[in-house]
Tab-separated table of C-alpha atoms in Angstrom:
chain	number	residue	atom	x	y	z
E	2	MET	CA	0.000	0.000	0.000
E	3	THR	CA	2.774	2.389	0.986
E	4	LEU	CA	4.612	1.610	-2.244
E	5	VAL	CA	1.481	2.389	-4.266
E	6	LEU	CA	1.292	5.830	-2.620
E	7	VAL	CA	4.968	6.528	-3.415
E	8	LEU	CA	4.506	5.368	-7.032
E	9	ALA	CA	1.380	7.499	-7.515
E	10	GLY	CA	2.887	10.595	-5.893
E	11	GLY	CA	6.110	10.131	-7.840
E	12	ALA	CA	4.263	9.915	-11.166
E	13	VAL	CA	2.245	13.077	-10.546
E	14	GLY	CA	5.245	14.965	-9.161
E	15	ALA	CA	7.479	14.169	-12.138
E	16	LEU	CA	4.662	14.986	-14.560
E	17	ALA	CA	4.027	18.329	-12.847
E	18	ARG	CA	7.747	19.195	-12.971
E	19	TYR	CA	7.836	18.356	-16.688
E	20	LEU	CA	4.722	20.410	-17.476
E	21	VAL	CA	5.959	23.484	-15.573
E	22	ARG	CA	8.732	23.713	-18.197
E	23	TRP	CA	6.086	24.759	-20.706
E	24	VAL	CA	4.772	27.522	-18.480
E	25	VAL	CA	7.649	29.403	-16.860
E	26	PRO	CA	11.320	30.096	-17.562
E	27	TRP	CA	13.811	28.814	-14.972
E	28	SER	CA	11.233	26.158	-14.146
E	29	THR	CA	13.639	24.068	-12.041
E	30	ILE	CA	13.910	26.929	-9.550
E	31	TRP	CA	10.123	27.201	-9.316
E	32	VAL	CA	9.467	23.496	-8.779
E	33	ASN	CA	12.272	23.175	-6.231
E	34	VAL	CA	11.067	26.172	-4.227
E	35	ALA	CA	7.386	25.189	-4.388
E	36	GLY	CA	8.116	21.575	-3.449
E	37	SER	CA	10.314	22.667	-0.533
E	38	ALA	CA	7.544	24.938	0.778
E	39	LEU	CA	4.978	22.141	0.534
E	40	LEU	CA	7.223	19.544	2.187
E	41	GLY	CA	8.063	22.092	4.913
E	42	LEU	CA	4.341	22.608	5.472
E	43	LEU	CA	3.817	18.847	5.860
E	44	ALA	CA	6.772	18.649	8.276
E	45	GLY	CA	5.362	21.569	10.277
E	46	LEU	CA	1.933	19.955	10.469
E	47	GLY	CA	3.684	16.793	11.647
E	48	SER	CA	1.612	14.174	13.431
E	49	THR	CA	-1.666	16.036	12.899
E	50	LEU	CA	-1.602	14.583	9.385
E	51	PRO	CA	-2.468	10.958	8.645
E	52	GLY	CA	0.612	8.967	7.700
E	53	TRP	CA	-0.517	8.276	4.143
E	54	VAL	CA	-0.467	12.001	3.337
E	55	GLY	CA	3.237	12.204	4.159
E	56	THR	CA	3.937	9.158	1.999
E	57	LEU	CA	1.837	10.229	-0.985
E	58	VAL	CA	2.485	13.980	-0.959
E	59	GLY	CA	5.808	14.200	0.903
E	60	VAL	CA	7.845	11.212	-0.266
E	61	GLY	CA	6.100	10.737	-3.605
E	62	PHE	CA	4.874	14.070	-4.952
E	63	CYS	CA	7.296	16.578	-3.353
E	64	GLY	CA	10.240	14.221	-3.799
E	65	ALA	CA	9.567	13.819	-7.522
E	66	LEU	CA	8.388	17.383	-8.154
E	67	THR	CA	11.749	18.632	-6.928
E	68	THR	CA	15.045	17.471	-8.359
E	69	TYR	CA	18.690	17.720	-7.456
E	70	SER	CA	20.030	16.046	-10.588
E	71	THR	CA	18.520	18.550	-13.035
E	72	PHE	CA	19.485	21.413	-10.724
E	73	ALA	CA	23.144	20.319	-10.571
E	74	LEU	CA	23.274	19.524	-14.314
E	75	GLU	CA	21.850	22.939	-15.203
E	76	ALA	CA	24.314	24.642	-12.856
E	77	VAL	CA	27.265	22.843	-14.454
E	78	GLU	CA	25.989	23.520	-17.991
E	79	LEU	CA	25.473	27.214	-17.189
E	80	GLY	CA	29.005	27.345	-15.825
E	81	ARG	CA	30.366	25.836	-19.024
E	82	SER	CA	28.335	27.771	-21.562
E	83	ARG	CA	27.810	31.198	-20.013
E	84	ALA	CA	29.437	33.478	-17.499
E	85	ARG	CA	30.223	31.660	-14.292
E	86	SER	CA	28.385	34.389	-12.435
E	87	THR	CA	25.109	33.163	-13.998
E	88	ALA	CA	25.756	29.664	-12.669
E	89	ALA	CA	26.661	31.035	-9.247
E	90	ARG	CA	23.497	33.138	-9.208
E	91	TYR	CA	21.369	30.141	-10.244
E	92	VAL	CA	22.804	28.021	-7.416
E	93	THR	CA	22.500	30.815	-4.847
E	94	VAL	CA	18.892	31.666	-5.729
E	95	THR	CA	17.875	27.981	-5.651
E	96	LEU	CA	19.522	27.292	-2.290
E	97	VAL	CA	18.420	30.481	-0.545
E	98	ALA	CA	14.855	30.469	-1.887
E	99	GLY	CA	14.458	26.699	-1.470
E	100	ILE	CA	15.624	26.570	2.140
E	101	ALA	CA	13.732	29.776	3.016
E	102	ALA	CA	10.581	28.238	1.494
E	103	ALA	CA	11.067	25.073	3.560
E	104	VAL	CA	11.534	27.103	6.764
E	105	LEU	CA	8.478	29.224	5.958
E	106	GLY	CA	6.437	26.094	5.247
E	107	VAL	CA	7.441	24.551	8.590
E	108	ALA	CA	6.544	27.792	10.419
E	109	ILE	CA	3.119	27.959	8.758
E	110	GLY	CA	2.499	24.267	9.431
E	111	ARG	CA	3.347	24.649	13.113
E	112	ALA	CA	1.121	27.728	13.410
E	113	LEU	CA	-1.909	25.968	11.911
K	27	MET	CA	8.963	24.794	-27.075
K	28	SER	CA	6.067	25.783	-29.291
K	29	HIS	CA	4.779	22.239	-29.732
K	30	ARG	CA	2.697	20.523	-27.118
K	31	PRO	CA	4.131	17.652	-25.093
K	32	SER	CA	3.041	14.354	-26.628
K	33	TRP	CA	1.255	11.611	-24.724
K	34	ASP	CA	4.046	9.064	-25.000
K	35	VAL	CA	6.507	11.558	-23.478
K	36	LEU	CA	4.103	12.336	-20.609
K	37	ALA	CA	3.610	8.606	-20.014
K	38	VAL	CA	7.330	7.827	-19.755
K	39	VAL	CA	7.952	10.878	-17.520
K	40	ALA	CA	5.233	9.652	-15.122
K	41	ALA	CA	6.449	6.044	-15.220
K	42	GLY	CA	10.049	7.127	-14.667
K	43	GLY	CA	9.037	9.429	-11.813
K	44	SER	CA	7.260	6.516	-10.106
K	45	LEU	CA	10.286	4.259	-10.404
K	46	GLY	CA	12.700	6.942	-9.242
K	47	ALA	CA	10.571	7.881	-6.232
K	48	ALA	CA	10.162	4.206	-5.290
K	49	ALA	CA	13.931	3.656	-5.517
K	50	ARG	CA	14.556	6.721	-3.315
K	51	TYR	CA	11.972	5.419	-0.844
K	52	GLY	CA	13.737	2.045	-0.808
K	53	VAL	CA	17.115	3.631	-0.073
K	54	GLY	CA	15.487	5.600	2.750
K	55	LEU	CA	14.142	2.369	4.256
K	56	ALA	CA	17.558	0.704	3.954
K	57	LEU	CA	19.422	3.651	5.523
K	58	PRO	CA	17.036	5.205	8.059
K	59	HIS	CA	18.101	8.173	10.149
K	60	ASP	CA	16.677	9.567	13.385
K	61	ALA	CA	14.889	12.907	13.410
K	62	GLY	CA	17.720	15.428	13.609
K	63	GLY	CA	20.261	12.808	12.459
K	64	PHE	CA	22.483	13.259	9.419
K	65	PRO	CA	20.514	12.344	6.262
K	66	TRP	CA	23.069	10.091	4.571
K	67	ALA	CA	20.453	8.324	2.445
K	68	THR	CA	19.277	11.562	0.789
K	69	LEU	CA	22.865	12.703	0.318
K	70	GLY	CA	23.744	9.401	-1.342
K	71	VAL	CA	20.648	9.391	-3.549
K	72	ASN	CA	21.260	12.937	-4.744
K	73	VAL	CA	24.942	12.408	-5.529
K	74	LEU	CA	24.290	9.095	-7.293
K	75	GLY	CA	21.498	10.668	-9.348
K	76	CYS	CA	23.780	13.552	-10.319
K	77	LEU	CA	26.516	11.161	-11.469
K	78	ALA	CA	23.945	9.283	-13.561
K	79	ILE	CA	22.493	12.409	-15.181
K	80	GLY	CA	26.014	13.532	-16.089
K	81	VAL	CA	26.670	10.198	-17.787
K	82	LEU	CA	23.300	10.394	-19.554
K	83	ALA	CA	23.889	13.961	-20.723
K	84	ARG	CA	27.268	13.167	-22.260
K	85	ARG	CA	25.877	10.444	-24.514
K	86	ALA	CA	24.310	11.314	-27.847
K	87	PRO	CA	20.520	10.835	-27.616
K	88	THR	CA	19.607	7.451	-29.087
K	89	HIS	CA	15.820	7.640	-28.860
K	90	ARG	CA	13.592	10.625	-28.197
K	91	LEU	CA	12.030	8.979	-25.128
K	92	VAL	CA	15.355	8.234	-23.380
K	93	TRP	CA	15.829	11.661	-21.846
K	94	PRO	CA	12.169	12.094	-20.748
K	95	PHE	CA	12.145	8.611	-19.194
K	96	VAL	CA	15.587	8.431	-17.569
K	97	GLY	CA	16.642	12.063	-17.123
K	98	THR	CA	13.341	13.788	-16.347
K	99	GLY	CA	11.475	10.786	-14.931
K	100	VAL	CA	13.713	8.280	-13.151
K	101	LEU	CA	16.564	10.578	-12.083
K	102	GLY	CA	14.270	13.539	-11.413
K	103	GLY	CA	12.061	11.337	-9.250
K	104	PHE	CA	15.038	9.662	-7.577
K	105	THR	CA	16.824	12.862	-6.556
K	106	THR	CA	15.071	15.431	-4.410
K	107	PHE	CA	15.547	19.028	-3.463
K	108	SER	CA	12.595	19.329	-1.073
K	109	THR	CA	13.848	16.658	1.346
K	110	TYR	CA	17.308	18.252	1.191
K	111	ALA	CA	15.905	21.690	2.119
K	112	VAL	CA	13.661	20.392	4.909
K	113	ASP	CA	16.367	18.080	6.322
K	114	ALA	CA	18.805	21.005	6.417
K	115	TRP	CA	16.288	22.957	8.457
K	116	THR	CA	15.557	19.950	10.698
K	117	LEU	CA	19.276	19.592	11.507
K	118	ALA	CA	19.552	23.291	12.373
K	119	ASP	CA	16.334	23.137	14.396
K	120	ALA	CA	17.713	20.159	16.351
K	121	GLY	CA	20.587	22.364	17.530
K	122	ARG	CA	23.098	21.168	14.922
K	123	PRO	CA	23.696	24.255	12.739
K	124	LEU	CA	27.206	23.133	11.777
K	125	ALA	CA	25.896	19.771	10.577
K	126	ALA	CA	23.157	21.611	8.652
K	127	GLY	CA	25.718	23.850	6.967
K	128	ALA	CA	27.967	20.900	6.181
K	129	TYR	CA	24.999	19.004	4.735
K	130	VAL	CA	23.918	21.904	2.503
K	131	ALA	CA	27.431	22.674	1.257
K	132	GLY	CA	28.567	19.049	1.124
K	133	THR	CA	25.614	17.876	-0.961
K	134	LEU	CA	26.048	20.796	-3.363
K	135	ALA	CA	29.783	20.223	-3.788
K	136	ALA	CA	29.413	16.462	-4.187
K	137	ALA	CA	26.459	16.836	-6.602
K	138	VAL	CA	28.263	19.307	-8.859
K	139	ALA	CA	31.407	17.173	-8.776
K	140	ALA	CA	29.349	14.073	-9.624
K	141	VAL	CA	27.742	15.758	-12.663
K	142	TRP	CA	31.186	16.869	-13.750
K	143	VAL	CA	32.652	13.394	-13.414
K	144	GLY	CA	29.678	11.975	-15.351
K	145	LEU	CA	30.158	14.471	-18.177
K	146	ARG	CA	33.930	14.325	-18.173
K	147	PRO	CA	34.784	11.589	-20.715
K	148	HIS	CA	32.992	13.705	-23.320
K	149	ARG	CA	35.281	16.641	-22.564
K	150	SER	CA	38.450	14.701	-23.329
K	151	HIS	CA	37.075	13.784	-26.781
K	152	ALA	CA	35.878	17.292	-27.569
């Protein structure tokens, strides 16, 4: 049962990440920040949530919506093809916004 | 990207995302960590996924579904940024700010190095 939740969440998360590419530029930043905020919210809500929500939405959806491999590949490719400052800015924005979003999500989840 | 995504691409992205997420979940079960403990499983998953995407990116595309399935789906679903961000905060919140900083910086450095290593053989031919 747990595996089914992870598989379902993973499918929807990966699909959502792929579709966001058609909508916004720098889509990897957006999905990583949004997914970090949502996972932070779940972590902040903690045990008030039923366990299956954490498995489906946290492990499956948020885990697959966000990506480290594409983030790191894009950073390296930016560093090779454009000014290194663009790559450094991409990494900095992703890390700062992603972690800030997670912290904000936790704070909101705890307050609810 | 003027054309619409086709159904076969969407299907392999979803299938790959499922497999990647399930593999990440399996690694997490095999290498559990306490709340506030160092998240080695996520670190390992992210670095391994970055090595694999580097290797994938250096190869000439053989079939149009390979990148959507393996790169976007499997490796995108396997690696995770959200767990990384929340775990970093959890470490800091547990009174381990140095471990949190080391985790954030260490994952980034190892991930970038892994992509680089994966891409590298291409560079020597170029």
